[in-house]
Amino acid sequence: MLSSLSASIFLSVLLARHARASVNYALAPSDCPANSQVEGYFFYSPQGAVAMQGGGLIMNPNGTMVYYATGFGQCSMRGLQEYEGADHLAIWVGDGSPVTGRHGSGYIYIYKNLLVDNTYSVVENVTVTNLGTGADVHELQITPNKTAVMTAYPTQGEAVFTWKALDHVDPSECYAAIGDAGTGTVDDPWDYFHINSIQKNDDGNYLISSRHCHTLYSVNPDGDIIWRMGGMNCNFTFGPGANYTWQHHARIHNWTTLSLPFSQGLLLNYDDSAMTVSLINARSPFNRTATTAQGSVQLLDNGDSIVGWGAMPSYSQHDNDGNILWSAQFGLVPDSAYRVFLHEWTARPTTPPSIQVSNTSSSNITVYAWWNGATEVTAWQLLGSTTDEPLVASPLVVADKLDFETALTFTGDRGYAYFQVAAMNADGEVLGFSDFTSLNGTTFAKADNQTITAAPL
Ligand SMILES: *[C@@H]1O[C@H](CO)[C@@H](O)[C@H](O)[C@H]1NC(C)=O
Ligand SMILES: *[C@@H]1O[C@H](CO)[C@@H](O)[C@H](O)[C@H]1NC(C)=O
Ligand SMILES: *[C@@H]1O[C@H](CO)[C@@H](O)[C@H](O)[C@H]1NC(C)=O
Ligand SMILES: *[C@@H]1O[C@H](CO)[C@@H](O)[C@H](O)[C@H]1NC(C)=O
Ligand SMILES: *[C@@H]1O[C@H](CO)[C@@H](O)[C@H](O)[C@H]1NC(C)=O
Ligand SMILES: *[C@@H]1O[C@H](CO)[C@@H](O)[C@H](O)[C@H]1NC(C)=O
Ligand SMILES: *[C@@H]1O[C@H](CO)[C@@H](O)[C@H](O)[C@H]1NC(C)=O
Ligand SMILES: *[C@@H]1O[C@H](CO)[C@@H](O)[C@H](O)[C@H]1NC(C)=O
Ligand SMILES: *[C@@H]1O[C@H](CO)[C@@H](O)[C@H](O)[C@H]1NC(C)=O
Ligand SMILES: *[C@@H]1O[C@H](CO)[C@@H](O)[C@H](O)[C@H]1NC(C)=O
Ligand SMILES: *[C@@H]1O[C@H](CO)[C@@H](O)[C@H](O)[C@H]1NC(C)=O
């Protein structure tokens, strides 16, 4: 485990069931990627007062919500990570409220990283132990060896691997003065290093990004620094446009290429024999609205990339040469999202679909249906029963699913008193049934003889 001080601000989040995130696209307005070009789902955690929906989100490219990470408290989406051969949703969870926005000493919170499978069941709690605190928000990497690399502070005690910045990096090689990054008191310590990403590579070495030292460190399993890229004591010679400051989310992709965002998303070629770094290409934000912090670069299989603009509330897709294809804005400055990922994802929750009956007239009712996190639903069917013993599920109406929540309206004076919805996939198979709900909102168990016709995931 690695340690450092770190600062992050988590605002409390309310789940408003009817709320809908709003995403504005720029560029290519006549061929909006919301509906045609982007495949997959965006995984991110908007923060700030204006973002309509904070917390952990999975979003369709058109801005409709697929999943809200509810029940975990404050959390931050880490995208998908492979674990035991399958993609798992990684979510950082921090209970409690960081009072000052800084994880100041004296405050102990339960910080952990959860790995969640495609039924939204938690399969792993990944956190640091015996360290006096849990994992902080900045990094989680599950390695193929079933180990997890995380950031935390302060560290004392047993861990598989602990690296303390102060043991290896003198504060004089960093750029954030006392006062600019903590006042240096016990409650507000000087965050001279600011670790913000770690990647453990197959050679066993760690790539550690220090934002405040403007440096990427290659660190061996003994904790020794092999090289420094960037900053005051740089081992590399940089070609034009390849240098960076205050960087984030550094990732080696193969043994010659690495990516990182600062106010641009850079793809760099490096050679750790000749000790040179050159720019492959850069990704600039739409309208050149530079970000001051955070951010991510994700390389897609086709060579395109997704850049999350961190402290700017937007993300964009870029082609192989770095040209911007589109940009999506999900809030107003200073809303932010730490990292943004695009992934394919198929998920079916173990919890049943949800239902709310909004009108208490049995001859004209509107039923709202939603199923948090389900990706396969294309239509909803409303079913009604006139009696509760036995409940008899008669199909009433079907509506296409266009958004997180779907309204189903039934008019007709046939005395239905108990209502239920069935979630259906594109083949018309039933994925799940909600409970029956009466007109006054009372929930009954679903009829036990109903059959889910879709094959299990
Ligand atoms: C995760 O750990 C917390 C305590 O930190 C515990 O309450 C919870 O049951 C654990 N969940 C799983 C799925 O192991
Ligand atoms: C996985 O374990 C092997 C054998 O111990 C080691 O050589 C390799 O560096 C490890 N890889 C990672 C990513 O931890
Ligand atoms: C990096 O530079 C330091 C001195 O600043 C030197 O001690 C070290 O050997 C260099 N490392 C490499 C890999 O060149
Ligand atoms: C990169 O280096 C050039 C030349 O020294 C300098 O003008 C520029 O400001 C540097 N860029 C960053 C991001 O530090
Ligand atoms: C390394 O990755 C980059 C970016 O994906 C790619 O352009 C390059 O061809 C790769 N190099 C090797 C040797 O695989
Ligand atoms: C681009 O940014 C400028 C300010 O820097 C702003 O006035 C303008 O409206 C922006 N254009 C778009 C299309 O957002
Ligand atoms: C049902 O109620 C809605 C208002 O909720 C109203 O707009 C609609 O006209 C009503 N339909 C019938 C058939 O009464
Ligand atoms: C409920 O439906 C009735 C018609 O059956 C309509 O008059 C009434 O406005 C509706 N109420 C609401 C809250 O939609
Ligand atoms: C459930 O069983 C009852 C009788 O046992 C039957 O009347 C009803 O139609 C069944 N419901 C469904 C949805 O199959
Ligand atoms: C948004 O995109 C999803 C996934 O393609 C689609 O199912 C849904 O109908 C779209 N909703 C709207 C309002 O366009
Ligand atoms: C709601 O309706 C159900 C079924 O008609 C009934 O059993 C229950 O007592 C009602 N609850 C309230 C609070 O009115």
XYZ file of C-alpha atoms and ligand atoms in Angstrom:
611
model
C 0.000 0.000 0.000
C 1.173 3.491 -0.668
C 0.726 6.518 1.420
C 0.500 10.200 1.166
C -1.676 13.028 2.206
C -4.429 13.755 -0.219
C -7.195 16.249 -0.586
C -10.597 15.567 -2.011
C -13.976 17.090 -1.485
C -17.124 15.054 -1.368
C -20.400 16.853 -1.204
C -23.372 15.030 0.168
C -25.712 13.642 -2.411
C -29.449 13.158 -2.429
C -31.110 10.602 -4.626
C -34.078 12.245 -6.239
C -35.933 9.434 -7.897
C -37.330 11.596 -10.627
C -34.138 13.546 -11.198
C -32.428 13.055 -14.502
C -28.913 13.968 -15.370
C -28.576 16.366 -18.213
C -25.733 16.173 -20.712
C -25.098 18.768 -23.386
C -23.079 17.800 -26.425
C -20.990 20.157 -28.457
C -19.490 19.605 -31.900
C -21.216 17.680 -34.635
C -24.665 18.868 -33.559
C -26.245 17.513 -36.739
C -25.056 14.010 -35.904
C -25.294 14.042 -32.162
C -23.350 11.148 -30.633
C -26.000 10.927 -27.960
C -28.102 8.755 -30.188
C -25.926 7.224 -32.809
C -22.183 7.144 -32.372
C -21.223 6.258 -28.844
C -21.587 2.688 -27.663
C -21.341 1.718 -24.064
C -21.948 3.564 -20.838
C -20.176 6.375 -19.067
C -19.038 5.684 -15.527
C -18.385 8.756 -13.407
C -19.268 10.661 -10.270
C -20.317 14.240 -10.796
C -19.636 16.484 -7.847
C -20.850 19.958 -7.131
C -23.939 22.004 -6.601
C -25.187 22.170 -10.156
C -24.748 18.590 -11.336
C -28.289 17.314 -11.160
C -27.312 13.909 -9.907
C -24.144 13.316 -7.949
C -22.680 10.128 -6.548
C -21.760 7.095 -8.599
C -23.435 6.987 -11.975
C -23.642 4.786 -15.029
C -25.047 6.878 -17.848
C -26.206 6.279 -21.368
C -24.387 8.487 -23.877
C -27.639 10.417 -24.359
C -27.629 11.507 -20.731
C -30.260 9.130 -19.405
C -29.295 7.446 -16.172
C -28.800 3.685 -15.990
C -27.509 3.264 -12.458
C -27.213 5.347 -9.365
C -24.897 3.800 -6.762
C -27.354 4.011 -3.921
C -26.921 2.667 -0.428
C -23.168 3.201 -0.235
C -23.068 6.770 1.031
C -20.478 9.005 -0.565
C -18.790 7.222 -3.394
C -16.747 7.649 -6.527
C -16.901 5.478 -9.633
C -13.703 3.725 -10.682
C -15.073 2.250 -13.900
C -14.789 -1.455 -14.617
C -11.900 -3.612 -13.505
C -11.263 -7.226 -14.333
C -11.415 -9.567 -11.378
C -11.530 -13.355 -11.595
C -12.023 -13.183 -15.328
C -15.051 -10.881 -15.320
C -15.612 -7.152 -15.372
C -16.534 -5.741 -12.007
C -17.768 -2.315 -11.123
C -15.276 -0.610 -8.833
C -16.647 1.981 -6.417
C -14.737 3.930 -3.807
C -16.821 4.533 -0.718
C -16.059 7.018 2.007
C -18.336 7.111 5.005
C -18.535 10.256 7.064
C -17.971 13.773 5.864
C -14.478 15.078 5.350
C -14.933 18.292 7.305
C -12.513 20.499 5.491
C -12.347 18.610 2.253
C -8.878 17.459 3.276
C -8.348 14.059 4.814
C -6.825 15.718 7.816
C -5.203 13.759 10.554
C -7.421 13.240 13.568
C -10.398 12.269 11.428
C -10.838 8.553 10.876
C -13.332 7.516 8.243
C -14.209 4.169 6.800
C -12.783 4.324 3.333
C -13.018 1.271 1.152
C -13.211 0.145 -2.444
C -15.998 -2.198 -3.424
C -15.997 -4.594 -6.341
C -19.529 -5.151 -7.534
C -20.608 -7.822 -9.999
C -23.173 -7.538 -12.779
C -26.023 -8.201 -10.372
C -24.819 -5.238 -8.251
C -23.848 -7.579 -5.451
C -20.720 -6.609 -3.554
C -18.166 -9.389 -4.028
C -15.095 -7.753 -2.516
C -14.310 -5.117 0.048
C -10.895 -3.867 -0.843
C -9.308 -1.622 1.691
C -6.148 -1.096 3.636
C -5.919 -2.581 7.101
C -3.984 -1.750 10.233
C -3.192 1.676 8.864
C -5.482 3.786 11.031
C -7.555 4.745 8.022
C -8.925 3.201 4.878
C -8.146 3.616 1.189
C -8.457 7.139 -0.105
C -10.204 8.228 -3.250
C -7.308 8.616 -5.630
C -6.497 5.161 -6.872
C -7.630 1.593 -7.096
C -6.016 -0.877 -9.451
C -6.837 -4.573 -9.295
C -3.857 -6.492 -10.642
C -3.994 -9.826 -12.462
C -2.375 -11.310 -9.316
C -5.513 -10.565 -7.281
C -3.846 -7.768 -5.397
C -5.161 -4.251 -5.142
C -3.105 -1.092 -5.330
C -4.551 1.836 -3.422
C -3.616 5.183 -2.000
C -3.989 5.876 1.708
C -2.653 8.043 4.498
C -1.250 7.923 7.032
C 0.259 4.476 6.994
C 1.548 2.655 9.999
C 1.551 -1.075 10.451
C 1.357 -4.135 8.250
C 0.642 -4.149 4.548
C 1.852 -6.183 1.581
C 3.744 -3.211 0.274
C 3.908 0.274 1.734
C 5.638 3.195 0.162
C 5.794 6.505 1.971
C 6.631 9.468 -0.168
C 8.517 11.202 2.622
C 10.985 8.307 2.907
C 12.027 8.734 -0.716
C 11.176 12.190 -1.984
C 12.423 15.342 -0.340
C 9.749 18.052 -0.200
C 12.218 20.475 -1.780
C 11.671 18.812 -5.143
C 8.022 19.739 -5.202
C 6.150 22.831 -6.243
C 3.253 23.265 -3.808
C 4.320 25.583 -1.025
C 3.068 25.379 2.533
C -0.090 27.451 2.485
C -0.933 26.527 -1.096
C -1.481 22.872 -0.223
C -2.263 22.748 3.473
C -1.122 25.122 6.150
C 1.117 22.590 7.836
C -0.925 22.137 10.994
C -1.978 18.759 12.373
C -5.525 19.319 11.155
C -4.410 20.671 7.802
C -1.069 19.062 6.998
C 1.153 20.113 4.152
C 0.291 18.019 1.137
C 3.704 18.379 -0.465
C 3.533 15.243 -2.628
C -0.146 14.681 -3.502
C -0.132 11.173 -4.867
C -2.953 10.874 -7.373
C -2.342 7.723 -9.332
C -0.471 4.459 -9.043
C -0.200 1.725 -11.604
C 1.426 -1.585 -10.807
C 2.856 -3.085 -13.969
C 3.695 -6.628 -14.959
C 7.392 -6.021 -14.308
C 6.433 -5.548 -10.654
C 7.255 -1.838 -10.656
C 4.898 0.944 -9.681
C 4.242 4.070 -11.712
C 3.421 6.742 -9.145
C 2.153 10.190 -10.055
C 2.885 13.085 -7.719
C 0.825 16.049 -8.747
C 2.682 18.516 -6.567
C 6.153 17.349 -7.657
C 5.113 17.352 -11.351
C 6.793 13.959 -11.484
C 6.070 10.371 -12.406
C 8.156 7.974 -10.331
C 9.000 4.437 -11.362
C 9.365 2.563 -8.069
C 10.571 -1.010 -7.669
C 9.020 -3.523 -5.230
C 11.679 -2.548 -2.657
C 10.396 1.023 -2.814
C 13.472 2.420 -4.524
C 12.973 5.063 -7.160
C 14.228 3.793 -10.530
C 13.586 7.008 -12.408
C 11.831 10.325 -12.262
C 9.956 11.648 -15.288
C 9.208 15.354 -15.019
C 9.815 17.787 -12.208
C 13.003 19.176 -10.699
C 15.155 16.047 -10.729
C 14.001 14.592 -13.999
C 15.971 11.702 -15.506
C 14.443 12.177 -18.963
C 14.924 14.606 -21.799
C 11.592 15.863 -23.075
C 10.795 16.547 -26.701
C 8.623 19.492 -27.717
C 5.178 19.476 -26.148
C 5.821 16.357 -24.058
C 6.401 18.088 -20.707
C 3.622 18.415 -18.135
C 2.833 19.816 -14.714
C 0.174 18.982 -12.045
C -0.637 15.772 -13.963
C -3.085 12.960 -13.067
C -4.015 9.372 -13.946
C -0.673 8.307 -15.435
C -0.910 4.988 -17.230
C 1.717 2.975 -19.082
C -0.011 1.138 -21.935
C 2.865 -0.850 -23.280
C 6.547 -0.482 -22.707
C 6.828 2.601 -24.871
C 3.606 4.513 -24.428
C 1.987 6.276 -21.531
C -0.953 8.625 -21.155
C -1.756 11.323 -18.656
C -4.003 14.344 -18.362
C -3.149 17.755 -17.046
C -4.730 20.624 -18.952
C -4.448 18.417 -22.018
C -4.599 14.671 -22.427
C -1.147 13.565 -23.524
C -0.051 10.378 -25.218
C 3.699 10.099 -24.814
C 6.352 7.847 -26.191
C 9.104 7.122 -23.696
C 12.360 5.226 -23.829
C 13.824 4.303 -20.456
C 17.190 3.324 -21.945
C 17.824 6.488 -23.935
C 15.851 8.391 -21.242
C 13.793 10.380 -23.715
C 10.125 11.341 -23.825
C 8.393 12.588 -26.943
C 4.877 13.681 -27.671
C 2.784 11.295 -29.780
C -0.207 13.617 -29.709
C -2.274 15.778 -27.390
C -5.986 15.977 -26.665
C -7.328 19.446 -26.113
C -10.649 20.257 -24.516
C -13.497 21.665 -26.528
C -13.210 25.443 -26.782
C -9.880 25.103 -24.935
C -11.388 25.448 -21.512
C -8.423 24.210 -19.507
C -8.901 22.190 -16.350
C -6.943 22.975 -13.216
C -7.035 19.548 -11.582
C -8.117 15.903 -11.779
C -8.995 14.193 -15.040
C -8.420 10.942 -16.879
C -7.368 9.531 -20.231
C -8.785 6.178 -21.323
C -7.492 4.581 -24.509
C -10.183 2.638 -26.351
C -9.461 -0.480 -28.385
C -9.924 1.330 -31.705
C -7.300 3.950 -30.848
C -9.816 6.600 -29.855
C -9.690 7.964 -26.350
C -12.025 9.353 -23.711
C -10.718 12.298 -21.746
C -12.400 13.262 -18.495
C -11.706 16.945 -17.874
C -11.640 16.633 -14.097
C -12.349 19.998 -12.551
C -14.165 21.040 -15.721
C -17.573 19.315 -15.902
C -17.089 17.701 -19.284
C -15.636 14.731 -21.116
C -14.759 14.220 -24.741
C -13.865 11.606 -27.302
C -10.797 11.956 -29.502
C -9.586 10.069 -32.538
C -6.254 8.313 -32.971
C -4.527 11.619 -33.748
C -6.030 13.371 -30.744
C -8.624 15.341 -32.734
C -11.758 16.023 -30.739
C -14.855 14.200 -32.004
C -17.347 15.536 -29.502
C -17.521 17.002 -26.051
C -20.223 16.450 -23.454
C -20.913 18.789 -20.558
C -22.755 17.492 -17.505
C -22.750 20.497 -15.179
C -21.589 24.041 -14.704
C -18.173 25.158 -13.478
C -17.057 24.384 -10.756
C -18.784 20.989 -10.936
C -16.324 18.193 -11.582
C -15.788 14.470 -12.030
C -12.550 12.881 -10.869
C -12.277 10.337 -13.692
C -14.613 9.339 -16.534
C -14.674 5.941 -18.242
C -16.572 4.471 -21.175
C -17.282 0.738 -20.953
C -19.578 -1.918 -22.292
C -21.647 -3.319 -19.434
C -24.478 -5.814 -19.103
C -26.091 -6.001 -15.717
C -29.218 -7.360 -14.081
C -29.783 -6.487 -10.423
C -30.781 -9.098 -7.871
C -33.216 -6.590 -6.434
C -36.586 -6.525 -8.235
C -37.795 -3.648 -10.412
C -39.320 -0.741 -8.537
C -42.796 0.643 -8.914
C -44.785 3.613 -7.711
C -48.475 4.169 -8.247
C -49.167 7.852 -8.601
C -52.889 8.214 -9.087
C -55.321 6.650 -6.694
C -58.224 6.378 -9.113
C -58.576 2.789 -10.231
C -60.006 3.940 -13.548
C -57.092 6.174 -14.439
C -53.782 5.305 -12.920
C -50.187 6.130 -13.730
C -47.517 3.679 -12.597
C -43.847 4.651 -12.627
C -41.386 1.826 -13.228
C -37.595 1.770 -12.886
C -34.879 -0.785 -12.199
C -31.701 0.763 -10.953
C -28.716 -0.560 -12.915
C -30.527 -2.892 -15.319
C -29.089 -2.525 -18.816
C -31.262 -4.907 -20.838
C -34.716 -3.407 -20.352
C -36.263 -2.021 -23.521
C -39.944 -2.036 -22.501
C -42.168 -2.223 -19.462
C -45.436 -4.059 -19.137
C -48.063 -3.047 -16.613
C -50.070 -5.841 -15.015
C -53.128 -5.539 -12.801
C -55.121 -7.744 -10.460
C -58.580 -7.138 -9.117
C -58.044 -9.306 -6.055
C -55.128 -9.971 -3.759
C -56.002 -13.598 -2.929
C -55.008 -14.862 -5.364
C -53.204 -12.096 -7.217
C -54.045 -12.561 -10.880
C -51.651 -10.739 -13.168
C -53.496 -9.503 -16.229
C -51.446 -7.606 -18.817
C -52.719 -4.062 -19.295
C -50.343 -1.850 -21.262
C -46.775 -1.850 -22.579
C -44.511 1.199 -22.893
C -41.052 1.585 -24.400
C -38.293 2.423 -21.954
C -36.689 5.702 -22.973
C -35.281 6.931 -19.693
C -34.366 5.771 -16.212
C -38.012 5.869 -15.244
C -40.997 4.975 -17.413
C -44.567 6.063 -16.851
C -47.310 3.562 -17.682
C -50.864 4.852 -17.790
C -53.969 2.714 -17.670
C -57.451 4.054 -18.138
C -60.532 1.891 -17.936
C -62.945 1.082 -15.189
C -62.226 -2.602 -14.620
C -61.608 -2.549 -10.905
C -57.897 -3.261 -10.775
C -56.631 -2.647 -7.277
C -53.158 -4.227 -7.401
C -50.489 -3.368 -9.940
C -47.169 -4.769 -10.975
C -44.641 -4.155 -13.762
C -42.586 -6.592 -15.778
C -39.242 -5.520 -17.250
C -38.817 -6.863 -20.780
C -35.819 -7.158 -23.062
C -35.602 -6.577 -26.812
C -36.767 -10.162 -27.454
C -39.909 -9.634 -25.399
C -38.640 -11.878 -22.621
C -39.338 -10.974 -19.011
C -36.236 -10.000 -17.027
C -37.969 -9.404 -13.725
C -41.225 -8.561 -11.986
C -41.836 -5.871 -9.441
C -43.872 -6.497 -6.345
C -47.592 -5.834 -6.550
C -48.597 -2.452 -5.188
C -52.084 -1.386 -4.206
C -53.614 1.972 -5.070
C -52.665 3.355 -1.659
C -49.013 2.418 -2.214
C -48.954 -0.697 -0.025
C -46.556 -3.315 -1.359
C -47.439 -7.004 -1.590
C -45.144 -9.881 -2.415
C -45.130 -10.734 -6.078
C -47.089 -13.752 -7.198
C -44.810 -16.719 -6.690
C -45.884 -18.527 -9.840
C -44.549 -15.877 -12.226
C -41.750 -16.973 -14.498
C -38.741 -14.973 -15.611
C -38.392 -16.034 -19.236
C -35.014 -14.428 -20.057
C -32.004 -16.702 -19.578
C -29.808 -15.794 -16.618
C -26.770 -13.626 -17.360
C -17.441 -4.889 3.716
O -16.809 -4.435 4.882
C -17.693 -3.818 5.796
C -16.893 -3.347 6.974
O -15.839 -2.550 6.535
C -18.737 -4.829 6.240
O -19.666 -4.150 7.038
C -19.444 -5.396 5.028
O -20.307 -6.422 5.422
C -18.455 -5.945 4.049
N -19.150 -6.366 2.857
C -18.824 -7.454 2.186
C -19.653 -7.773 1.009
O -17.900 -8.164 2.510
C 2.399 -10.884 -10.447
O 3.156 -11.866 -9.787
C 4.364 -12.221 -10.496
C 5.008 -13.387 -9.754
O 5.200 -13.025 -8.405
C 5.270 -11.012 -10.595
O 6.399 -11.322 -11.335
C 4.527 -9.884 -11.302
O 5.307 -8.705 -11.291
C 3.206 -9.596 -10.600
N 2.476 -8.628 -11.393
C 1.794 -7.620 -10.834
C 1.080 -6.705 -11.774
O 1.704 -7.472 -9.643
C 18.206 9.594 -12.244
O 18.917 10.723 -11.763
C 19.522 10.505 -10.499
C 20.203 11.804 -10.108
O 19.366 12.862 -10.215
C 20.538 9.383 -10.584
O 21.042 9.126 -9.296
C 19.849 8.139 -11.110
O 20.794 7.126 -11.320
C 19.143 8.447 -12.409
N 18.421 7.276 -12.836
C 18.454 6.792 -14.060
C 17.661 5.556 -14.323
O 19.120 7.324 -14.941
C 7.224 22.825 -21.377
O 8.487 23.329 -21.663
C 8.453 24.560 -22.387
C 9.876 24.914 -22.739
O 10.668 24.907 -21.601
C 7.767 25.619 -21.547
O 7.674 26.836 -22.271
C 6.373 25.155 -21.205
O 5.751 26.072 -20.325
C 6.427 23.793 -20.536
N 5.067 23.298 -20.367
C 4.598 22.877 -19.190
C 3.218 22.381 -19.182
O 5.258 22.922 -18.172
C 1.816 1.074 -27.804
O 0.552 1.696 -27.680
C 0.343 2.760 -28.587
C -0.978 3.397 -28.238
O -2.005 2.452 -28.166
C 0.406 2.251 -30.006
O 0.243 3.333 -30.899
C 1.746 1.598 -30.248
O 1.761 1.032 -31.524
C 1.991 0.526 -29.199
N 3.329 0.016 -29.365
C 3.596 -1.273 -29.287
C 5.043 -1.628 -29.449
O 2.746 -2.104 -29.108
C -16.096 29.314 -25.910
O -15.548 30.002 -24.805
C -15.833 31.380 -24.778
C -15.150 31.983 -23.572
O -13.871 31.497 -23.431
C -17.329 31.581 -24.681
O -17.630 32.963 -24.742
C -18.021 30.863 -25.811
O -19.413 30.938 -25.626
C -17.607 29.397 -25.845
N -18.217 28.763 -27.004
C -18.956 27.666 -26.885
C -19.514 27.124 -28.169
O -19.157 27.125 -25.826
C -56.316 10.554 -16.560
O -55.684 11.504 -15.704
C -54.848 12.405 -16.381
C -54.211 13.305 -15.357
O -53.434 12.565 -14.490
C -55.613 13.196 -17.393
O -54.733 14.027 -18.122
C -56.328 12.256 -18.341
O -57.157 13.001 -19.204
C -57.169 11.260 -17.588
N -57.702 10.301 -18.528
C -58.917 9.841 -18.430
C -59.351 8.882 -19.494
O -59.656 10.180 -17.518
C -56.206 10.837 -11.382
O -57.088 10.439 -12.392
C -58.319 11.163 -12.439
C -59.190 10.591 -13.531
O -59.498 9.283 -13.259
C -58.043 12.598 -12.706
O -59.252 13.319 -12.641
C -57.071 13.125 -11.672
O -56.691 14.427 -12.011
C -55.834 12.277 -11.584
N -54.984 12.739 -10.488
C -53.662 12.924 -10.607
C -52.955 13.378 -9.374
O -53.068 12.716 -11.624
C -50.872 -17.751 -10.674
O -51.674 -18.846 -10.234
C -53.068 -18.560 -10.141
C -53.785 -19.743 -9.612
O -52.983 -20.523 -8.842
C -53.604 -18.192 -11.498
O -54.957 -17.849 -11.385
C -52.827 -17.036 -12.047
O -53.220 -16.758 -13.367
C -51.352 -17.302 -12.034
N -50.670 -16.093 -12.421
C -49.744 -16.043 -13.378
C -49.137 -14.691 -13.668
O -49.390 -17.009 -13.983
C -31.063 6.867 -24.590
O -30.203 5.821 -24.992
C -30.614 4.558 -24.566
C -29.518 3.580 -24.970
O -29.284 3.645 -26.314
C -31.955 4.218 -25.187
O -32.391 2.957 -24.726
C -32.961 5.271 -24.784
O -34.172 5.034 -25.437
C -32.465 6.646 -25.124
N -33.372 7.610 -24.541
C -33.689 8.738 -25.135
C -34.612 9.621 -24.395
O -33.246 9.052 -26.228
C -53.958 -0.141 1.468
O -54.699 -1.039 0.677
C -54.587 -2.399 1.057
C -55.269 -3.250 0.027
O -56.490 -2.671 -0.368
C -55.143 -2.562 2.448
O -55.004 -3.918 2.851
C -54.400 -1.683 3.412
O -54.977 -1.719 4.657
C -54.391 -0.260 2.905
N -53.503 0.509 3.738
C -53.777 1.739 4.137
C -52.732 2.398 4.984
O -54.791 2.309 3.841
